Coordinates of C-alpha atoms in Angstrom, one line a residue:
M1 CA 9.1 -10.6 9.0
G2 CA 7.6 -7.5 10.6
S3 CA 6.4 -5.2 7.9
Y4 CA 7.6 -7.4 5.0
L5 CA 5.7 -10.2 3.3
S6 CA 7.0 -13.7 3.2
Q7 CA 7.1 -13.4 -0.6
P8 CA 7.0 -10.2 -2.8
V9 CA 3.8 -9.2 -4.6
T10 CA 5.0 -9.0 -8.2
D11 CA 1.5 -8.6 -9.7
K12 CA 1.2 -5.2 -11.4
E13 CA -1.6 -2.9 -11.9
S14 CA -1.1 -1.3 -15.3
C15 CA -3.2 1.1 -17.3
Y16 CA -3.0 3.0 -20.6
G17 CA -4.7 6.0 -21.9
R18 CA -4.8 9.0 -24.2
G19 CA -4.9 12.7 -23.4
R20 CA -4.1 16.0 -25.0
G21 CA -1.1 15.3 -27.1
H22 CA -0.1 12.2 -25.2
V23 CA -0.6 8.5 -24.9
W24 CA 0.2 7.4 -21.3
G25 CA 0.4 4.2 -19.3
C26 CA 0.8 3.4 -15.6
S27 CA 2.0 0.3 -13.7
A28 CA 2.3 -0.3 -10.0
M29 CA 3.9 -3.1 -8.0
Q30 CA 4.0 -3.6 -4.3
G31 CA 7.1 -5.8 -3.9
W32 CA 8.0 -7.0 -0.4
R33 CA 6.1 -4.5 1.5
T34 CA 2.8 -5.1 3.3
G35 CA 1.2 -1.9 2.0
M36 CA 1.7 1.2 -0.1
E37 CA 1.2 4.9 0.7
D38 CA 2.1 6.5 -2.5
A39 CA 0.2 8.2 -5.4
H40 CA 0.9 9.5 -8.8
I41 CA -0.7 11.9 -11.3
A42 CA -0.7 12.0 -15.0
V43 CA -2.6 14.8 -16.7
S44 CA -2.1 15.1 -20.4
G45 CA -3.1 18.7 -21.2
L46 CA -4.3 20.9 -18.3
G47 CA -7.2 22.2 -20.4
D48 CA -8.4 25.4 -22.1
E49 CA -5.7 28.0 -22.3
L50 CA -3.3 25.6 -20.4
D51 CA -3.8 22.7 -22.8
E52 CA -0.3 23.0 -24.1
L53 CA 1.0 21.9 -20.7
S54 CA 1.0 18.4 -19.2
L55 CA 1.6 17.5 -15.6
F56 CA 3.2 14.3 -14.2
G57 CA 4.1 13.7 -10.6
V58 CA 4.6 11.2 -7.8
F59 CA 4.0 11.5 -4.0
D60 CA 5.8 9.2 -1.7
G61 CA 3.7 9.0 1.5
H62 CA 4.9 8.4 5.1
G63 CA 2.9 8.0 8.2
G64 CA -0.1 7.1 6.1
A65 CA -1.4 7.3 2.6
E66 CA -3.8 10.2 3.0
V67 CA -1.6 13.2 2.3
A68 CA -0.3 11.6 -0.9
A69 CA -3.9 10.9 -1.9
F70 CA -4.9 14.5 -1.0
C71 CA -2.1 15.9 -3.2
K72 CA -3.3 13.6 -6.0
Q73 CA -6.8 15.0 -5.7
H74 CA -6.0 18.7 -5.2
L75 CA -2.6 19.6 -6.7
P76 CA -3.5 19.6 -10.4
D77 CA -6.4 22.0 -9.8
E78 CA -4.2 24.2 -7.6
I79 CA -1.5 24.4 -10.3
R80 CA -4.2 25.3 -12.8
R81 CA -5.5 28.0 -10.5
Q82 CA -2.0 29.4 -9.9
L83 CA -1.2 29.5 -13.7
R84 CA -4.5 31.2 -14.6
K85 CA -4.0 33.8 -11.9
R86 CA -0.6 34.7 -13.5
L87 CA -2.1 34.7 -17.0
A88 CA -4.8 37.1 -15.8
D89 CA -2.0 39.4 -14.5
G90 CA -0.5 39.5 -18.0
A91 CA 2.2 36.9 -17.7
R92 CA 3.0 34.3 -20.3
L93 CA 3.7 30.7 -19.7
S94 CA 7.5 30.9 -19.5
G95 CA 9.6 28.5 -17.4
D96 CA 9.9 31.1 -14.7
V97 CA 6.1 31.5 -14.4
L98 CA 5.6 27.7 -14.4
G99 CA 8.2 27.4 -11.6
E100 CA 6.5 30.2 -9.5
A101 CA 3.1 28.5 -9.9
L102 CA 4.5 25.1 -8.8
I103 CA 6.0 26.7 -5.7
S104 CA 2.8 28.4 -4.8
A105 CA 0.8 25.2 -5.4
F106 CA 3.1 23.2 -3.1
H107 CA 2.7 25.8 -0.4
A108 CA -1.1 25.8 -0.9
M109 CA -1.3 22.1 -0.2
D110 CA 0.0 22.8 3.4
D111 CA -2.4 25.7 3.8
M112 CA -5.3 23.5 2.6
L113 CA -4.3 20.7 5.0
R114 CA -4.7 23.1 7.9
S115 CA -8.2 24.2 7.1
P116 CA -11.1 22.4 9.0
E117 CA -12.8 21.5 5.7
H118 CA -9.8 19.8 4.3
E119 CA -8.8 18.2 7.6
R120 CA -12.1 16.4 7.6
Q121 CA -11.5 15.3 4.0
L122 CA -8.1 14.1 5.0
L123 CA -9.6 11.9 7.7
A124 CA -12.1 10.6 5.2
L125 CA -9.2 9.8 2.8
K126 CA -7.5 7.9 5.6
Q127 CA -10.5 5.6 5.8
A128 CA -10.9 5.4 2.0
V129 CA -7.2 4.7 1.2
R130 CA -6.5 1.3 2.7
P131 CA -3.1 0.0 1.5
S132 CA -3.5 -3.7 0.8
A133 CA -1.1 -6.6 1.4
K134 CA -2.2 -7.9 -2.0
G135 CA -2.0 -4.8 -4.1
I136 CA -2.2 -1.0 -4.2
G137 CA -5.1 0.8 -2.6
A138 CA -6.8 3.3 -4.9
A139 CA -7.7 6.8 -3.7
A140 CA -9.1 9.6 -5.8
S141 CA -10.9 9.1 -9.1
S142 CA -9.1 10.2 -12.2
S143 CA -10.5 12.5 -14.9
S144 CA -10.3 12.2 -18.6
G145 CA -6.8 12.4 -19.9
S146 CA -5.3 11.9 -16.4
S147 CA -4.3 9.1 -14.1
S148 CA -3.5 8.8 -10.4
D149 CA -3.0 5.7 -8.4
S150 CA -2.0 5.4 -4.7
G151 CA 0.1 3.0 -2.8
S152 CA 3.1 2.8 -0.5
S153 CA 4.8 0.9 2.3
S154 CA 6.0 0.8 5.8
G155 CA 9.2 -0.5 7.3
S156 CA 10.8 -3.2 9.5
D157 CA 14.1 -3.7 11.3
S158 CA 16.1 -3.4 8.1
E159 CA 17.5 -0.1 6.8
A160 CA 14.3 0.3 4.8
E161 CA 12.2 -0.1 7.9
E162 CA 14.4 2.2 9.9
K163 CA 13.7 4.7 7.2
E164 CA 9.9 4.5 7.6
D165 CA 9.5 3.8 11.3
G166 CA 11.1 7.1 12.2
K167 CA 8.2 8.8 10.5
K168 CA 5.3 7.2 12.4
P169 CA 4.8 8.5 16.0
R170 CA 1.7 10.7 16.1
G171 CA 0.7 13.7 18.3
V172 CA 0.8 12.9 22.0
L173 CA 2.5 9.6 21.3
S174 CA 5.4 11.4 19.7
L175 CA 5.7 13.8 22.6
L176 CA 5.6 11.0 25.2
S177 CA 8.1 8.9 23.2
N178 CA 10.5 11.9 22.9
S179 CA 10.2 12.6 26.6
I180 CA 11.2 9.0 27.4
Q181 CA 14.1 9.2 25.0
S182 CA 15.3 12.5 26.4
T183 CA 15.3 11.2 30.0
L184 CA 17.2 8.1 28.9
E185 CA 19.7 10.2 27.1
Q186 CA 20.2 12.4 30.2
A187 CA 20.7 9.2 32.2
R188 CA 23.3 8.0 29.8
D189 CA 25.2 11.2 30.1
K190 CA 25.0 11.1 33.9
G191 CA 25.7 7.4 34.1
S192 CA 22.7 6.6 36.2
L193 CA 19.0 7.3 37.0
S194 CA 17.6 8.3 40.4
R195 CA 14.9 6.1 41.9
E196 CA 12.3 8.9 41.2
E197 CA 13.6 9.3 37.6
A198 CA 13.4 5.5 37.0
K199 CA 9.8 5.5 38.4
Q200 CA 8.8 8.3 36.0
V201 CA 10.3 6.6 33.0
M202 CA 8.5 3.3 33.8
M203 CA 5.2 5.2 34.2
K204 CA 5.7 7.0 30.9
M205 CA 6.5 3.7 29.1
A206 CA 3.4 2.0 30.5
L207 CA 1.3 5.0 29.4
L208 CA 2.9 5.0 26.0
R209 CA 2.1 1.3 25.5
R210 CA -1.5 1.9 26.6
L211 CA -1.9 4.9 24.2
E212 CA -0.4 3.0 21.4
S213 CA -2.9 0.2 21.8
K214 CA -5.7 2.9 21.4
A215 CA -3.9 5.0 18.7
P216 CA -6.8 4.9 16.2
S217 CA -9.1 6.7 18.7
L218 CA -6.5 9.5 19.2
S219 CA -7.0 10.9 15.8
S220 CA -8.6 14.4 15.6
D221 CA -9.3 17.0 13.0
A222 CA -6.8 19.3 14.5
A223 CA -4.0 16.8 14.1
A224 CA -5.0 15.2 10.9
A225 CA -1.8 16.1 9.0
D226 CA 0.5 16.7 11.9
N227 CA 2.4 13.5 11.5
V228 CA 1.4 12.4 8.0
G229 CA 3.1 13.7 4.8
C230 CA 4.6 12.9 1.5
T231 CA 7.4 13.9 -0.8
A232 CA 6.4 15.5 -4.1
V233 CA 8.2 15.5 -7.4
C234 CA 6.3 17.0 -10.4
V235 CA 7.1 17.9 -14.0
L236 CA 5.3 20.4 -16.1
L237 CA 6.0 19.6 -19.7
S238 CA 5.4 21.9 -22.7
D239 CA 6.4 21.4 -26.3
T240 CA 9.8 23.0 -25.7
E241 CA 10.6 22.9 -22.0
I242 CA 10.7 20.8 -18.8
V243 CA 10.0 22.5 -15.4
C244 CA 10.6 20.2 -12.4
A245 CA 9.6 20.9 -8.8
N246 CA 10.8 18.6 -6.0
A247 CA 10.4 18.6 -2.3
G248 CA 11.8 15.6 -0.4
D249 CA 13.9 12.6 -1.4
S250 CA 12.0 11.6 -4.6
R251 CA 14.0 12.3 -7.7
A252 CA 13.8 13.4 -11.4
V253 CA 16.4 12.6 -14.0
L254 CA 16.6 13.4 -17.7
C255 CA 18.3 10.9 -19.9
R256 CA 20.0 13.1 -22.6
G257 CA 22.1 11.4 -25.2
G258 CA 22.2 8.3 -23.1
S259 CA 23.6 10.1 -20.0
P260 CA 21.7 11.1 -16.9
V261 CA 21.1 14.8 -16.2
E262 CA 19.7 15.6 -12.7
L263 CA 16.5 17.6 -12.6
S264 CA 16.3 17.5 -8.8
H265 CA 18.4 16.5 -5.8
D266 CA 17.3 14.7 -2.6
H267 CA 16.6 16.9 0.4
K268 CA 18.3 15.3 3.5
P269 CA 18.7 16.8 7.0
N270 CA 22.5 16.6 7.0
E271 CA 22.9 18.9 3.9
A272 CA 24.4 22.2 5.0
G273 CA 21.5 24.5 3.8
E274 CA 18.9 22.1 5.2
R275 CA 20.6 21.8 8.5
E276 CA 20.9 25.6 8.9
R277 CA 17.2 26.1 8.3
I278 CA 16.2 23.2 10.6
E279 CA 18.3 24.4 13.5
A280 CA 17.3 28.1 13.0
A281 CA 13.7 26.9 13.4
G282 CA 14.5 25.2 16.7
G283 CA 15.0 21.7 15.4
R284 CA 17.8 19.2 15.9
I285 CA 19.4 16.6 13.7
E286 CA 20.2 13.2 15.2
E287 CA 22.7 10.8 13.7
I288 CA 21.4 7.2 13.9
P289 CA 23.8 4.4 12.8
V290 CA 22.0 1.7 10.8
G291 CA 24.5 -1.0 9.8
A292 CA 27.3 0.6 7.8
R293 CA 25.2 3.7 7.2
V294 CA 24.2 6.7 9.2
H295 CA 20.7 8.1 9.0
Y296 CA 20.1 11.7 9.9
R297 CA 16.7 12.5 11.4
V298 CA 15.0 15.7 12.3
N299 CA 14.2 15.6 16.0
G300 CA 15.0 11.9 15.9
N301 CA 12.1 11.3 13.5
L302 CA 11.9 12.4 9.9
N303 CA 14.7 11.3 7.6
L304 CA 14.0 14.0 5.0
S305 CA 13.9 17.8 5.3
R306 CA 11.2 18.8 2.9
S307 CA 7.7 17.5 2.4
I308 CA 4.0 18.3 2.0
G309 CA 2.1 17.7 5.3
D310 CA 4.0 16.9 8.5
L311 CA 2.4 20.0 10.0
E312 CA 3.9 19.2 13.4
Y313 CA 7.1 20.7 12.1
K314 CA 5.4 23.8 10.5
K315 CA 3.9 25.6 13.5
Q316 CA 5.8 28.9 13.4
P317 CA 3.7 31.2 11.1
A318 CA 6.2 34.0 11.4
L319 CA 8.8 31.9 9.5
G320 CA 6.6 31.6 6.4
H321 CA 6.6 28.5 4.2
E322 CA 10.2 28.6 3.3
R323 CA 11.9 28.7 6.7
Q324 CA 9.8 26.1 8.6
M325 CA 11.7 23.2 10.2
I326 CA 10.4 20.9 7.5
C327 CA 9.3 23.0 4.5
S328 CA 7.2 22.3 1.5
T329 CA 9.1 24.7 -0.8
P330 CA 10.3 22.8 -3.8
D331 CA 13.5 23.3 -5.7
I332 CA 12.8 24.3 -9.3
V333 CA 14.8 23.2 -12.3
K334 CA 14.0 24.5 -15.8
M335 CA 15.5 22.9 -18.9
A336 CA 14.8 23.3 -22.7
L337 CA 14.1 20.1 -24.6
N338 CA 16.5 19.2 -27.4
K339 CA 16.9 16.4 -29.9
E340 CA 19.4 14.6 -27.7
D341 CA 16.8 13.9 -25.0
D342 CA 15.8 10.3 -24.5
F343 CA 13.4 10.3 -21.5
I344 CA 12.8 11.8 -18.1
A345 CA 12.6 9.6 -15.0
L346 CA 10.7 10.7 -11.9
A347 CA 10.9 8.2 -9.0
C348 CA 10.4 7.7 -5.3
D349 CA 13.2 6.1 -3.3
G350 CA 12.0 2.6 -4.1
V351 CA 13.8 2.8 -7.4
W352 CA 16.7 4.9 -6.4
D353 CA 17.5 2.8 -3.3
V354 CA 18.6 0.1 -5.8
K355 CA 19.3 1.9 -9.0
T356 CA 21.6 4.8 -9.9
N357 CA 20.5 7.5 -12.2
A358 CA 22.7 5.9 -14.9
D359 CA 21.2 2.5 -14.2
V360 CA 17.7 3.7 -14.9
C361 CA 18.7 5.6 -18.0
S362 CA 20.6 2.6 -19.4
F363 CA 17.8 0.1 -18.6
V364 CA 15.0 2.1 -20.2
K365 CA 16.9 3.4 -23.1
K366 CA 18.2 -0.1 -24.1
R367 CA 14.6 -1.4 -24.2
L368 CA 13.2 1.5 -26.1
A369 CA 16.0 1.3 -28.6
A370 CA 15.2 -2.4 -29.1
G371 CA 11.6 -1.5 -30.0
E372 CA 10.0 -2.5 -26.7
E373 CA 6.8 -0.7 -25.8
I374 CA 7.1 1.7 -23.0
V375 CA 4.8 0.0 -20.5
P376 CA 6.5 -3.4 -20.7
A377 CA 9.9 -1.6 -20.4
V378 CA 8.9 0.1 -17.2
E379 CA 7.3 -3.1 -15.8
A380 CA 10.6 -4.8 -16.5
L381 CA 12.4 -2.1 -14.6
L382 CA 10.2 -2.9 -11.6
D383 CA 11.0 -6.5 -11.8
D384 CA 14.6 -5.8 -12.0
C385 CA 14.5 -3.7 -8.8
I386 CA 13.1 -6.6 -6.7
A387 CA 15.7 -8.0 -4.5
E388 CA 15.7 -11.6 -3.2
D389 CA 16.2 -10.3 0.3
P390 CA 13.7 -7.6 1.3
K391 CA 16.3 -6.1 3.7
K392 CA 18.3 -5.1 0.6
A393 CA 15.8 -2.6 -0.7
S394 CA 12.8 -0.5 0.2
L395 CA 10.5 -1.3 -2.7
R396 CA 7.2 0.4 -3.3
F397 CA 6.1 0.9 -6.9
D398 CA 3.8 3.1 -8.9
L399 CA 4.6 3.9 -12.5
N400 CA 3.4 6.3 -15.2
I401 CA 4.4 6.2 -18.9
F402 CA 3.7 9.0 -21.4
K403 CA 4.0 9.2 -25.2
P404 CA 3.7 12.7 -26.5
R405 CA 2.0 13.0 -29.9
P406 CA 4.2 14.9 -32.3
S407 CA 3.5 18.6 -32.1
K408 CA 4.9 21.2 -34.5
W409 CA 8.1 21.3 -32.3
H410 CA 8.3 17.5 -32.3
R411 CA 7.9 17.4 -36.0
D412 CA 10.9 19.8 -36.3
H413 CA 12.8 17.5 -33.9
P414 CA 12.0 14.0 -35.1
G415 CA 14.5 12.3 -32.8
I416 CA 13.0 13.4 -29.5
R417 CA 11.7 10.9 -27.0
V418 CA 10.7 11.9 -23.5
A419 CA 10.0 9.6 -20.6
C420 CA 9.1 10.1 -17.0
N421 CA 9.7 7.4 -14.5
T422 CA 8.0 7.7 -11.2
T423 CA 8.2 5.4 -8.1
S424 CA 8.4 4.4 -4.6
L425 CA 9.0 2.3 -6.9
Q426 CA 7.0 5.0 -8.7
A427 CA 7.9 5.4 -12.4
A428 CA 6.8 7.1 -15.5
C429 CA 8.0 7.5 -19.1
Y430 CA 7.3 10.0 -21.8
H431 CA 7.9 8.7 -25.3
Q432 CA 7.2 10.3 -28.7
M433 CA 4.8 8.3 -30.8
G434 CA 6.3 7.2 -34.1
A435 CA 9.9 8.0 -33.0
D436 CA 11.1 4.4 -32.7

């Protein structure tokens, strides 16, 4: 079955805790995949002058689990640093300021991944985070009032595998593979290969097979994050406002009055604005048919256009963070909470490959309305996303659930319930205590 198991792993790793103003829970399920590369964070109260803010997020890894684990370890502290810097400059914690801090923190992750100190740490994380065929590999330790688990998956010959496999070639392997592909494409255009061209292709293919068999020994500090990355979707939650940052194809959705309201949109290479940036940076977008669908890949490899890591695509300093071929700049959406809000769902593509925004809203809302606790409700969502045929879905799961304790604002708005659903399948839910 390639990168799939003969049977899905439906055991879940769930946890529950309390932080500043919240009770939260997490659950993770591997599904059909042989491993997981994703991570999540749940920080209920950022501490001291930032304690009114809570942070929840999910990181969908590709090419390895280490960049997702790195973000789990470092992003909360970097967001704190960016917010405190702005407070010291006289700013207040408005939605605009929160959004600016999130953008700077996402950019800082790429900068840190380039530094020798953190490159060494990334290689250590690569060894420490070992996705398991039985469960979800853990990475960084969590602090009081916070949670973060890691996990992910890789692909096979199905659409889901096609999605992942395009992300894997590393360093010299990637260059050699692209050279072979380019020669074959030229031959296809000409209709034939010369004897010398055919000989060169055969030699390159033999060398590629040799190098692939020794791939682990090719890793180096300088290339630690060149071909490893992750999506990132994060929510900063105050008593009155949601601020969402998203880079990649993970997604955040607010369920308001039973209807989904998008807090993010997926970043794909074929979108007009993304294509313009990619091509301006010297990249190309290839169309690859997979069954009835067409996948769009940057340089024939990545099937998303924004991420943290993937530094091979970010080697033009003059372009800044925002104009790199693959950029880490998140879109920011700010929205005031109101009494019609039911929950927020943050999820990696493991959920959204099989559920629409409306599906998730309906599924979770129905169970909460029936009095079901939030962790069982999200665990049920994971079970419902499992397909009998692994080729029907790319399933990787990691869920967080949060219940805000009623603040003054919540006491003034007794009907509010907020939930965050994060997955690859990653999922998380916020839910007001005592609002059932």
